Short mmCIF file of C-alpha atoms in Angstrom, two decimals:
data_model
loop_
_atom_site.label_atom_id
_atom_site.label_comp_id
_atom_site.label_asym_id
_atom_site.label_seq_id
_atom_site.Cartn_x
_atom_site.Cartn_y
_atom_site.Cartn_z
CA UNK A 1 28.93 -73.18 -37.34
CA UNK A 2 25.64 -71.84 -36.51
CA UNK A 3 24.59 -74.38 -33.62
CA UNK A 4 28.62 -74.00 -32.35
CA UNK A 5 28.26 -69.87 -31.83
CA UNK A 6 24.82 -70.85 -30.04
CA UNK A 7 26.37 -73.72 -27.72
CA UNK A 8 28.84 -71.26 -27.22
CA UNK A 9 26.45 -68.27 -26.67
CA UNK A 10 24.40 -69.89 -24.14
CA UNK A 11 27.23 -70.85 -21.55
CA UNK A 12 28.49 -66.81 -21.49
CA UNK A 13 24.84 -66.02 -20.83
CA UNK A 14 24.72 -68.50 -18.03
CA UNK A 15 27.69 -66.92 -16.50
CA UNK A 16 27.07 -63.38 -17.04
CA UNK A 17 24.20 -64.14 -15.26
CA UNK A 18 25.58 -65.55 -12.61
CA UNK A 19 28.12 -63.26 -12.61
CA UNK A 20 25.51 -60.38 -12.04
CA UNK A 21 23.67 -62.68 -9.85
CA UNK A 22 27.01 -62.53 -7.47
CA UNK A 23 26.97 -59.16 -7.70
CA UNK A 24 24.16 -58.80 -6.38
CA UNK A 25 24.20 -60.74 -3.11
CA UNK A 26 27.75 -59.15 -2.59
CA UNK A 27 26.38 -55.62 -2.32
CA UNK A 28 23.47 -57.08 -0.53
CA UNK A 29 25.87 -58.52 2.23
CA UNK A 30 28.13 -55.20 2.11
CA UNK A 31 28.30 -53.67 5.49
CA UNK A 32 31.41 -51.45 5.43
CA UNK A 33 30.50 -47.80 6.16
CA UNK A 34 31.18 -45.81 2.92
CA UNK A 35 33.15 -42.73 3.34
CA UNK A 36 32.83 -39.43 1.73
CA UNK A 37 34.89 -39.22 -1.54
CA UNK A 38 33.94 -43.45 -2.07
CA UNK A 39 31.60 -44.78 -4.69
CA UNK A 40 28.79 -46.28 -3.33
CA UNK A 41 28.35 -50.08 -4.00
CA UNK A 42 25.77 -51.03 -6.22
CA UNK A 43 22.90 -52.30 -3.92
CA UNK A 44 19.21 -53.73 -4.50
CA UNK A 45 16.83 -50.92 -3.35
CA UNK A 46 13.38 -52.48 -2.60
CA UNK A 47 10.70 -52.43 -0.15
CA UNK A 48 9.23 -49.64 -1.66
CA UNK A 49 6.31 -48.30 0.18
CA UNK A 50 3.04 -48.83 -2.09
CA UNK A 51 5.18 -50.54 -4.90
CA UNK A 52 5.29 -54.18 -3.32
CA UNK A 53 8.21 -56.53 -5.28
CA UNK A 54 9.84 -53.45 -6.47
CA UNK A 55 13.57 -53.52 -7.19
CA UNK A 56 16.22 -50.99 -8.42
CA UNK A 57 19.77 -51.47 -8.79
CA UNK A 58 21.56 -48.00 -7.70
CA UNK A 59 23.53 -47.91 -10.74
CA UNK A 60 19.77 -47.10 -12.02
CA UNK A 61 19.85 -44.23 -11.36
CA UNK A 62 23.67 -43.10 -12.89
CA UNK A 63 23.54 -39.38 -14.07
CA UNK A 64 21.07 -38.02 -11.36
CA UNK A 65 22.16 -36.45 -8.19
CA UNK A 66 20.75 -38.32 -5.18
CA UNK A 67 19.95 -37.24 -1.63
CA UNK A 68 19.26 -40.46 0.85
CA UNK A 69 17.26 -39.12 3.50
CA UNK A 70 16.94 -41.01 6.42
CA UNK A 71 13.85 -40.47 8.90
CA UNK A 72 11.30 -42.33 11.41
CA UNK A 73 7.69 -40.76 12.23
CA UNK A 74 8.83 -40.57 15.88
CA UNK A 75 11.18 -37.59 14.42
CA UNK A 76 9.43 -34.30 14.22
CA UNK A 77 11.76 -32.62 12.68
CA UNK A 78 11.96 -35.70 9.58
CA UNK A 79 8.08 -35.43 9.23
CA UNK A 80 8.17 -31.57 8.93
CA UNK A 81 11.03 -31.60 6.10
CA UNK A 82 9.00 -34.14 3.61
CA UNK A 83 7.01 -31.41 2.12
CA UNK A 84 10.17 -29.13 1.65
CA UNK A 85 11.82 -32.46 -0.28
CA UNK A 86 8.50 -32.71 -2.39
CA UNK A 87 9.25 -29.22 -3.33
CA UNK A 88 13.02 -29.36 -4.20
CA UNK A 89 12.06 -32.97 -6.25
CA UNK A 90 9.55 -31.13 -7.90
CA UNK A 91 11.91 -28.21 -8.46
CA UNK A 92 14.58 -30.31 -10.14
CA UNK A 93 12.73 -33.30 -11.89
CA UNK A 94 14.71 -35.68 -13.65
CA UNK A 95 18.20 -34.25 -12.23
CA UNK A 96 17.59 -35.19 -8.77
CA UNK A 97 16.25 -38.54 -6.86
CA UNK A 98 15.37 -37.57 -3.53
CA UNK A 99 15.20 -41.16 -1.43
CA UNK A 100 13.66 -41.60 1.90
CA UNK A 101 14.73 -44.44 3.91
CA UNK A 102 13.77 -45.93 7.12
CA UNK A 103 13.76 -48.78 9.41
CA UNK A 104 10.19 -48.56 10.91
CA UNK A 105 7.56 -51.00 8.85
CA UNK A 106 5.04 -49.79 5.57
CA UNK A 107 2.56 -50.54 8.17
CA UNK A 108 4.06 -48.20 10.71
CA UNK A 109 4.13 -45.50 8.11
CA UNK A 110 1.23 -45.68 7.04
CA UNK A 111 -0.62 -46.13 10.07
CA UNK A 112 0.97 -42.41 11.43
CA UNK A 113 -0.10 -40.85 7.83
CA UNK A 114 -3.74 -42.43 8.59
CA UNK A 115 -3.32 -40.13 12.09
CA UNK A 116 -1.99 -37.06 10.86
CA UNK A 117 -2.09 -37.04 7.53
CA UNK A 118 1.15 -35.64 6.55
CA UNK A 119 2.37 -38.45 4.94
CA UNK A 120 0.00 -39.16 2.14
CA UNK A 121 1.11 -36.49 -0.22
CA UNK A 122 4.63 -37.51 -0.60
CA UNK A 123 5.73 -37.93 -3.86
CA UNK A 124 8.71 -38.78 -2.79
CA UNK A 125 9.94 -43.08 -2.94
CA UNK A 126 10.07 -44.22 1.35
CA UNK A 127 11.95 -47.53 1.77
CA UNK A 128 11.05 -49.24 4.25
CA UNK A 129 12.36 -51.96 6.68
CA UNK A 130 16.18 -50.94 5.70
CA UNK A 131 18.99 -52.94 6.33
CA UNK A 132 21.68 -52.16 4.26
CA UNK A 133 21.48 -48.58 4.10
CA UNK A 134 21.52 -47.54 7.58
CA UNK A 135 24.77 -50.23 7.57
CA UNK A 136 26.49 -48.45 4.88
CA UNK A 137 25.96 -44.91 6.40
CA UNK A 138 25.78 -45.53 9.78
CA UNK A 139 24.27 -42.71 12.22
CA UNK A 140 23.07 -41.97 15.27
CA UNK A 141 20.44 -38.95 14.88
CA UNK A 142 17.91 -38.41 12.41
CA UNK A 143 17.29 -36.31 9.78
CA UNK A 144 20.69 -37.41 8.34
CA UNK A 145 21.10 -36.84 4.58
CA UNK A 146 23.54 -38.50 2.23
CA UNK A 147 24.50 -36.70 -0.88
CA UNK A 148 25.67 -39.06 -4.17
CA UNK A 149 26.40 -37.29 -6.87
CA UNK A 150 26.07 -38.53 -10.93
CA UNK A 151 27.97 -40.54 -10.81
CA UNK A 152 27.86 -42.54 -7.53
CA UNK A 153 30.05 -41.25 -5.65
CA UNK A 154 29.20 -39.72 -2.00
CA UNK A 155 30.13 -36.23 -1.61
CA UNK A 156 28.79 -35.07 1.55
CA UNK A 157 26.64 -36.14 4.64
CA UNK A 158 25.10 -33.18 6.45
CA UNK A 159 21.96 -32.40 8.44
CA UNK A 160 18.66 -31.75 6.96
CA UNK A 161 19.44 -27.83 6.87
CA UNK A 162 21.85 -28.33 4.14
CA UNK A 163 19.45 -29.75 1.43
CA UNK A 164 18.73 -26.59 0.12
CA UNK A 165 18.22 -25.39 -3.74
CA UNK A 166 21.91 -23.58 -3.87
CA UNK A 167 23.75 -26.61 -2.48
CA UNK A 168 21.36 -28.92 -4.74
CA UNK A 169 22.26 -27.10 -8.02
CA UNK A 170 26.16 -26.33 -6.63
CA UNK A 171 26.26 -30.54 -6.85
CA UNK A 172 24.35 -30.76 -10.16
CA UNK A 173 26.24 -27.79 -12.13
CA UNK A 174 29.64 -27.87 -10.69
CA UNK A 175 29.76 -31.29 -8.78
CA UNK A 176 30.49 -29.50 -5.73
CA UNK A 177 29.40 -29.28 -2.61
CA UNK A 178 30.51 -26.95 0.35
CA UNK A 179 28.79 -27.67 3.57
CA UNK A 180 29.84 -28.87 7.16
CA UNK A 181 30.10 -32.66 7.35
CA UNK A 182 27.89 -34.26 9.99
CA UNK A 183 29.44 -36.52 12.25
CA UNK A 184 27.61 -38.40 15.02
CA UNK A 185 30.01 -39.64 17.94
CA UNK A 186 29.76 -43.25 18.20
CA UNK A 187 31.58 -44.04 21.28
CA UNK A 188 29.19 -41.64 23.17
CA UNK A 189 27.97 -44.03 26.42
CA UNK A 190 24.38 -43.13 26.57
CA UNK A 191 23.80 -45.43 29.77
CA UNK A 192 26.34 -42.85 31.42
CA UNK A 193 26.33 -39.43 32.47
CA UNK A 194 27.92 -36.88 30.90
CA UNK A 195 30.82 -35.84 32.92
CA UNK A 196 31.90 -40.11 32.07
CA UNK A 197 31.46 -39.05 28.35
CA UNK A 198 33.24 -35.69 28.26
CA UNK A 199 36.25 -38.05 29.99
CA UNK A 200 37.45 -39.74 26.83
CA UNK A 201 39.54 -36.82 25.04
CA UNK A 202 37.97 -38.26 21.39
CA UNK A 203 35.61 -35.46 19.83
CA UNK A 204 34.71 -34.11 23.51
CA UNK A 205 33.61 -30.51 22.96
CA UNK A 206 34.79 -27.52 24.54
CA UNK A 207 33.73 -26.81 27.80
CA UNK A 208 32.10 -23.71 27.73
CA UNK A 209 30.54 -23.44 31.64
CA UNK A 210 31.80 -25.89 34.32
CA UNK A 211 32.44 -26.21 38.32
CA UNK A 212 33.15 -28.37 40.10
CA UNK A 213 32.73 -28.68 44.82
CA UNK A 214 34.55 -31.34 46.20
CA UNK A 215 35.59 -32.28 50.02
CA UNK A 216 39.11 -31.67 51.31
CA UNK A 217 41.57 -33.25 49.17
CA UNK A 218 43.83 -34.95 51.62
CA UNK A 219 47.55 -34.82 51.47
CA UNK A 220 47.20 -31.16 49.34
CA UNK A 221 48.36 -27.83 50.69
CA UNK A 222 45.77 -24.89 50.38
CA UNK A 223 46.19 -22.91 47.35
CA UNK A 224 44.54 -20.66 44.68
CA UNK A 225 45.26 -20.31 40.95
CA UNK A 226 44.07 -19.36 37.45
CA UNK A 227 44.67 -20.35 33.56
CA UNK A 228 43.08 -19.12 30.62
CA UNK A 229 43.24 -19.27 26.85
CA UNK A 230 41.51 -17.57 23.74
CA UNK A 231 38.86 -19.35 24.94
CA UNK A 232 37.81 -20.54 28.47
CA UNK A 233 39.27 -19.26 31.80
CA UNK A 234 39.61 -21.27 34.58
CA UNK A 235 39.53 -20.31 38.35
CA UNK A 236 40.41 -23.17 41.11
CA UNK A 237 40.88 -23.18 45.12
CA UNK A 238 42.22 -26.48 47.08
CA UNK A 239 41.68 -26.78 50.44
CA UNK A 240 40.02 -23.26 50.92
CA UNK A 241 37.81 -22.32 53.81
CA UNK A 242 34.83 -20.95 53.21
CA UNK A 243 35.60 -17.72 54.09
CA UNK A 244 38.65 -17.66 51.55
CA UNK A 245 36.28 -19.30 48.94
CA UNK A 246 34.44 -15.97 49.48
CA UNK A 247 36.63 -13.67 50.08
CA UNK A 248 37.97 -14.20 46.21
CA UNK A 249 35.69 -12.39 44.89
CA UNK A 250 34.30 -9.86 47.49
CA UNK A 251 35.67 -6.45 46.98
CA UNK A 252 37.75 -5.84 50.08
CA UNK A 253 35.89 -2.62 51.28
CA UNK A 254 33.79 -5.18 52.46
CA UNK A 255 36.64 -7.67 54.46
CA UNK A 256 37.76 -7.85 57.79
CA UNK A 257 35.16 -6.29 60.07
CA UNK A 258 32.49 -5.98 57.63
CA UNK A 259 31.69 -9.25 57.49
CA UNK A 260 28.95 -10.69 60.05
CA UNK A 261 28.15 -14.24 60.02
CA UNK A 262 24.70 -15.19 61.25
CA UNK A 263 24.20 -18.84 60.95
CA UNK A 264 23.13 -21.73 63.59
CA UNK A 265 26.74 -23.19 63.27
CA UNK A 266 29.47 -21.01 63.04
CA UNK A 267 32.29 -23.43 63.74
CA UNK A 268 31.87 -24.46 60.06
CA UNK A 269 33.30 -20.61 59.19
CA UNK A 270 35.31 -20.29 62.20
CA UNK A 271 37.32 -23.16 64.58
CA UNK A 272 36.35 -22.91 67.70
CA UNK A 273 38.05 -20.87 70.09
CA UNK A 274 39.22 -24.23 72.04
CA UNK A 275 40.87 -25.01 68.85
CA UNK A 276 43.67 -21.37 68.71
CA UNK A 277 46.02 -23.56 66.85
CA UNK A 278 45.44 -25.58 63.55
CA UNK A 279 43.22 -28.59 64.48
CA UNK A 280 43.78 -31.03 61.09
CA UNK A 281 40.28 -32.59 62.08
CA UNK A 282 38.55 -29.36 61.84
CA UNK A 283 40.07 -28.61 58.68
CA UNK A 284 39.83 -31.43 56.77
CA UNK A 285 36.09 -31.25 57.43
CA UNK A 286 35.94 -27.94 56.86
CA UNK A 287 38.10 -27.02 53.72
CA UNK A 288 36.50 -27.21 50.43
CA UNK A 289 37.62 -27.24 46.74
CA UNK A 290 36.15 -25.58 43.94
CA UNK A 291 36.45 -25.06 40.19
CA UNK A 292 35.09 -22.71 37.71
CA UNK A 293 35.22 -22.28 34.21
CA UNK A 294 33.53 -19.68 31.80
CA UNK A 295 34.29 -17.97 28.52
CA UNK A 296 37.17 -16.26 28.07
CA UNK A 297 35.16 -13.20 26.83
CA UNK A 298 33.12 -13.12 30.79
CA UNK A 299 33.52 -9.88 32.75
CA UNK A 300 34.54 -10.00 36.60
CA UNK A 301 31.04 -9.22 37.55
CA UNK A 302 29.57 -12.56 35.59
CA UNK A 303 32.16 -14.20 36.78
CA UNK A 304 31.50 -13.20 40.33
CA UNK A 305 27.83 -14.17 40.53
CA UNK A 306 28.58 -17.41 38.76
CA UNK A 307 30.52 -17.58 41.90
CA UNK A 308 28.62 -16.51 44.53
CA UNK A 309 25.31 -18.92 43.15
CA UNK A 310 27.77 -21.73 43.14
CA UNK A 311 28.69 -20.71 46.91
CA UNK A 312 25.46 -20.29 48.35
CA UNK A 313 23.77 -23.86 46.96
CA UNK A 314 26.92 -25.80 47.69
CA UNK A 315 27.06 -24.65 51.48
CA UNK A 316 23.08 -24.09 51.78
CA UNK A 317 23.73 -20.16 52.49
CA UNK A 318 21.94 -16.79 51.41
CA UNK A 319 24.71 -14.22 50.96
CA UNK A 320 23.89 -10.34 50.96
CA UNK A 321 25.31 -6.96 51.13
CA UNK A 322 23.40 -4.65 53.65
CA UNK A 323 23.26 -1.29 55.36
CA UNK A 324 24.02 -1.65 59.04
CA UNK A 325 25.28 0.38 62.10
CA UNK A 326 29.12 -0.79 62.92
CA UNK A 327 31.21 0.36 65.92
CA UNK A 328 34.50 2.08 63.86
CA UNK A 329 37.51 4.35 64.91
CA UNK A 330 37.23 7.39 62.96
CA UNK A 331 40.60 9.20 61.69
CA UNK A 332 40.45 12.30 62.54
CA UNK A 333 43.14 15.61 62.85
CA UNK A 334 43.82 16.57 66.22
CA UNK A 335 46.56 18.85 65.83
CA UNK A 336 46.92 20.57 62.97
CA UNK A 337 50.74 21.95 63.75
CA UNK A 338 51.65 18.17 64.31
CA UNK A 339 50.16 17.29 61.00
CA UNK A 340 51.61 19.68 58.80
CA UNK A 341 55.18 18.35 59.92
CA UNK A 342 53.60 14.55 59.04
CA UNK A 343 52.86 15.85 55.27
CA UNK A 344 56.49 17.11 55.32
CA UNK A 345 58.96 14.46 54.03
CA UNK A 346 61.78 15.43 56.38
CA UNK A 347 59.99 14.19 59.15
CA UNK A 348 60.61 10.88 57.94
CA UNK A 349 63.82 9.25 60.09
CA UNK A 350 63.16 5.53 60.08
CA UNK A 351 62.78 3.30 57.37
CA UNK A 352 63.16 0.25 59.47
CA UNK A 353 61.66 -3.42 58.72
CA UNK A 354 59.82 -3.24 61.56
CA UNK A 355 58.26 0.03 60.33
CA UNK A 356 55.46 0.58 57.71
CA UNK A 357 56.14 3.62 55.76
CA UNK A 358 53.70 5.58 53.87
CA UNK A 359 55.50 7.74 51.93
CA UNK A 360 54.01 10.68 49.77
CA UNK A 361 50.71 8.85 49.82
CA UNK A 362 47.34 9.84 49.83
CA UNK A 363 45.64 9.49 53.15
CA UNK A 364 43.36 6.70 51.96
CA UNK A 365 46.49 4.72 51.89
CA UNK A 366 46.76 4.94 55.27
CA UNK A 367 43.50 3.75 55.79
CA UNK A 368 43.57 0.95 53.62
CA UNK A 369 46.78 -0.29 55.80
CA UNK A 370 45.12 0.67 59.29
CA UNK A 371 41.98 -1.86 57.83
CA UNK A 372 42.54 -5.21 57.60
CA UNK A 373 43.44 -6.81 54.37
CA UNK A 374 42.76 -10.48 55.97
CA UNK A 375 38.46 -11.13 55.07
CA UNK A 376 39.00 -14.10 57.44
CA UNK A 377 39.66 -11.18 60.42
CA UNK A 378 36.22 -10.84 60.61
CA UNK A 379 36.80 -8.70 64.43
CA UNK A 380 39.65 -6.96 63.18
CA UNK A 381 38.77 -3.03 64.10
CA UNK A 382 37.24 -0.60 61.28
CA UNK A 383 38.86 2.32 60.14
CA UNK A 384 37.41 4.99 57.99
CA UNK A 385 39.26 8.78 57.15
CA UNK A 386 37.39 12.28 58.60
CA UNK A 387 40.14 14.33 58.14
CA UNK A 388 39.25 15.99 54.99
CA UNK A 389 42.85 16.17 53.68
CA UNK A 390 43.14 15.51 50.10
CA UNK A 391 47.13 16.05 49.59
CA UNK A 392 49.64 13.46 50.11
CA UNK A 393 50.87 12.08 54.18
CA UNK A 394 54.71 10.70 54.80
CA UNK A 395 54.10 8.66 58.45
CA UNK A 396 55.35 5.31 59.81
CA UNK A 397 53.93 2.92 61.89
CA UNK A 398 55.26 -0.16 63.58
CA UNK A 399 54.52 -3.49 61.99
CA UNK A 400 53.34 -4.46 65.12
CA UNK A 401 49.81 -1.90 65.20
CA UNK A 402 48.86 -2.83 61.80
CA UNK A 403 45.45 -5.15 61.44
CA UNK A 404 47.24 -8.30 60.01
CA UNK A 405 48.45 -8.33 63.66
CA UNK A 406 45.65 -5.89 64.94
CA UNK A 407 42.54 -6.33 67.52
CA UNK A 408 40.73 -3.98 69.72
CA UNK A 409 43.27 -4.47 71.96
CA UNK A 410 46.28 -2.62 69.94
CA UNK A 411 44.05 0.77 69.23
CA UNK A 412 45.51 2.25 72.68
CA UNK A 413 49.06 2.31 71.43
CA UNK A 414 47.89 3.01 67.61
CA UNK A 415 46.80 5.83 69.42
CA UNK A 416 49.28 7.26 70.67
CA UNK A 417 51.82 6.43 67.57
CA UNK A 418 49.07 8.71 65.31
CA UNK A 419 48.58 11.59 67.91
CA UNK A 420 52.49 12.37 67.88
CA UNK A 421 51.95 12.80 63.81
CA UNK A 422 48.67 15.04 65.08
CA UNK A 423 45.41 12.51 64.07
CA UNK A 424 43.74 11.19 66.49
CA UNK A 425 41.38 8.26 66.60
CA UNK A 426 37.65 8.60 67.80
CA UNK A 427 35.17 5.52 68.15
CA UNK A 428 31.85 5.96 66.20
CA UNK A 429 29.47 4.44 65.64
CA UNK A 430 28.14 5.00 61.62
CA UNK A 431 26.71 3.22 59.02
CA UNK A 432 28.03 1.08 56.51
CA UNK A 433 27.96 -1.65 53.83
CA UNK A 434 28.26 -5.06 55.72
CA UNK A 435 28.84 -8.48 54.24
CA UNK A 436 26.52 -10.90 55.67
CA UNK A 437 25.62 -14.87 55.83
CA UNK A 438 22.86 -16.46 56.93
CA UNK A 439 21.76 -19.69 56.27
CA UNK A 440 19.22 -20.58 53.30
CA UNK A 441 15.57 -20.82 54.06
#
């Protein structure tokens, strides 16, 4: 009986052998990623740095907590967080396995300790040469920490920042862990620039700044528009000239007739006067669009500079606000008796379409009609108010006198429409706050 329980004894042994032998190659050869919440496969550590032949089995080390660490001298930031590892090994002893694993060669390492020395006192286990590590938690930057806890299961993969003592003893304690997961984004095209990348809708972030200058966009009528949400706001012009692309965000006490443009070429602002009607070559090379978007939380003011730098380097321009001396026609009351019957509303009989009525207005209303509200009227005629009268005007003008159909030419019969309602209009000559481009130096 004795020599038939050993015949039998010795085949089981055989096959338990081989059955852990199996075992063995099969986690050696396992190259699925494991996932957080999975149990990680009981693989052969070895290449130990300093311990040549060395081999653990993972399930070795059942009942500890363990933080893979993966790092590479050419990483500052890996190199400086080995002594704060040391520490938190130190700090927890048996509880805690703290393994550092890289790709680079023992020679490699210890070559770069040899230089700088900050290597040598790491208590800490380095595996070297890795090849089944990296393959079961793959990555793409470095430090990049894998957290396993007692019993073999992964629990978390963060950045270095995370391994602190808290989240260390929150894993040991409570077998919990509550930090951000860390997820590197694999289909990023590094040979490609980033405006390819941020193309494909997977994991692209949110854009926080962007604009974008392109040529006329053929086959598109000009337009403006906006969109926003809780978080970005977007601003966008087709087919724009560059006066419009300005005049968007230039307050309009600074439009028509307060611009000056002082440039080598102005046809690029301007057609030509040979070209009165619209000449599709001259605006297809001369109609832009642009794009901008910021933070939804960014004031006008941001927003406008954002602008104007965009502006200036796309179209090679320095844009200012000065002082200068401006020929204007100055409101002014030339009969007092005629004016007190404008401020009365009776006086008001028309009310036709082809009338512009201000009605119990302030007298800066007027004004604001009289100037033009079109930037691109850069000769359109200044206006600005001398009367001194604060209360409110009732007056109507013809359509015809206002700026958006106004020149030099029309002041004559402006005239004589506002000397009937007892203002007059004198030409000056005063300063004021002009609009001006010049081209970059």
């Amino acid at each position: 009986m004795k020599n038939s329980a050993r015949n039998m004894a010795l085949p089981c042994l055989i096959i338990c052998l081989m059955l852990l032998q199996s075992q063995r190659i099969l986690a050696e050869n396992y190259q699925i990623p494991v996932k957080i919440g999975e149990k990680i496969p009981n693989i052969t550590l070895k290449n130990f740095m300093n311990e040549p032949g060395k081999e653990v089995l993972f399930s070795d080390l059942k009942g500890k907590v363990v933080i893979i660490d993966f790092f590479a001298t050419w990483c500052p930031s890996c190199v400086a967080y080995l002594p704060h590892m040391n520490d938190l090994k130190q700090k927890f002893g048996d509880k805690l396995q703290i393994l550092v694993v890289t790709k680079e060669s023992e020679e490699t390492i210890i070559k770069y300790s040899e230089k700088y020395g900050n290597i040598k006192n790491n208590s800490i286990p380095i595996l070297c040469n890795d090849s089944v590590l990296s393959k079961l938690f793959p990555h793409l930057s470095i430090p990049h920490e894998v957290w396993i806890d007692t019993k073999g299961v992964v629990r978390g993969i963060s950045d270095a920042k995370f391994v602190t003592a808290d989240n260390i003893e929150n894993l040991i304690v409570n077998n919990q862990l509550a930090i951000p997961v860390k997820n590197d984004f694999f289909d990023f095209d590094h040979t490609q620039t980033l405006s390819y990348n941020l193309a494909n809708p997977k994991n692209r972030p949110q854009f926080l700044y962007r604009s974008t200058f392109t040529s006329h966009y053929p086959g598109v009528v000009s337009l403006t528009g906006s969109k926003a949400d809780s978080i970005s706001k977007t601003i966008y012009f087709v087919n724009n000239t560059i006066l419009s692309l300005y005049s968007s965000f230039i307050e309009k006490d600074l439009w028509a007739g307060r611009v000056e443009i002082e440039v080598k070429d102005t046809t690029r602002f301007v057609a030509p006067a040979e070209l009165v009607k619209i000449n599709k070559d001259w605006d297809e090379s001369n109609t832009f669009c642009y794009e901008l978007t910021t933070p939804a939380s960014l004031d006008r003011k941001k927003i406008q500079r954002l602008m104007k730098g965009d502006l200036d380097r796309n179209f090679d321009l320095t844009t200012t606000i000065v002082e200068k001396i401006k020929k204007c026609w100055v409101v002014k009351i030339s009969d007092q008796r005629l004016f007190n019957r404008t401020i009365l509303k009776k006086e008001i009989t028309l009310g036709k379409p082809k009338a512009i009525l201000i009605e119990n207005a302030p007298m800066d209303k007027l004004i604001k009609r009289l100037n033009s509200s079109d930037f691109v009227n850069i000769n359109a005629p200044i206006f600005i108010d001398q009367t001194g009268y604060n209360g409110k005007i009732f007056i109507e003008i013809p359509v015809s006198l206002f700026p958006e159909n106004n020149s030099e030419t029309n002041i004559e019969p402006l005239k004589k429409i506002l000397e009937q309602k007892g203002l007059t209009l004198v030409a000056a000559k005063v300063p004021l706050k002009v609009f001006v481009f010049r081209d970059a130096q």
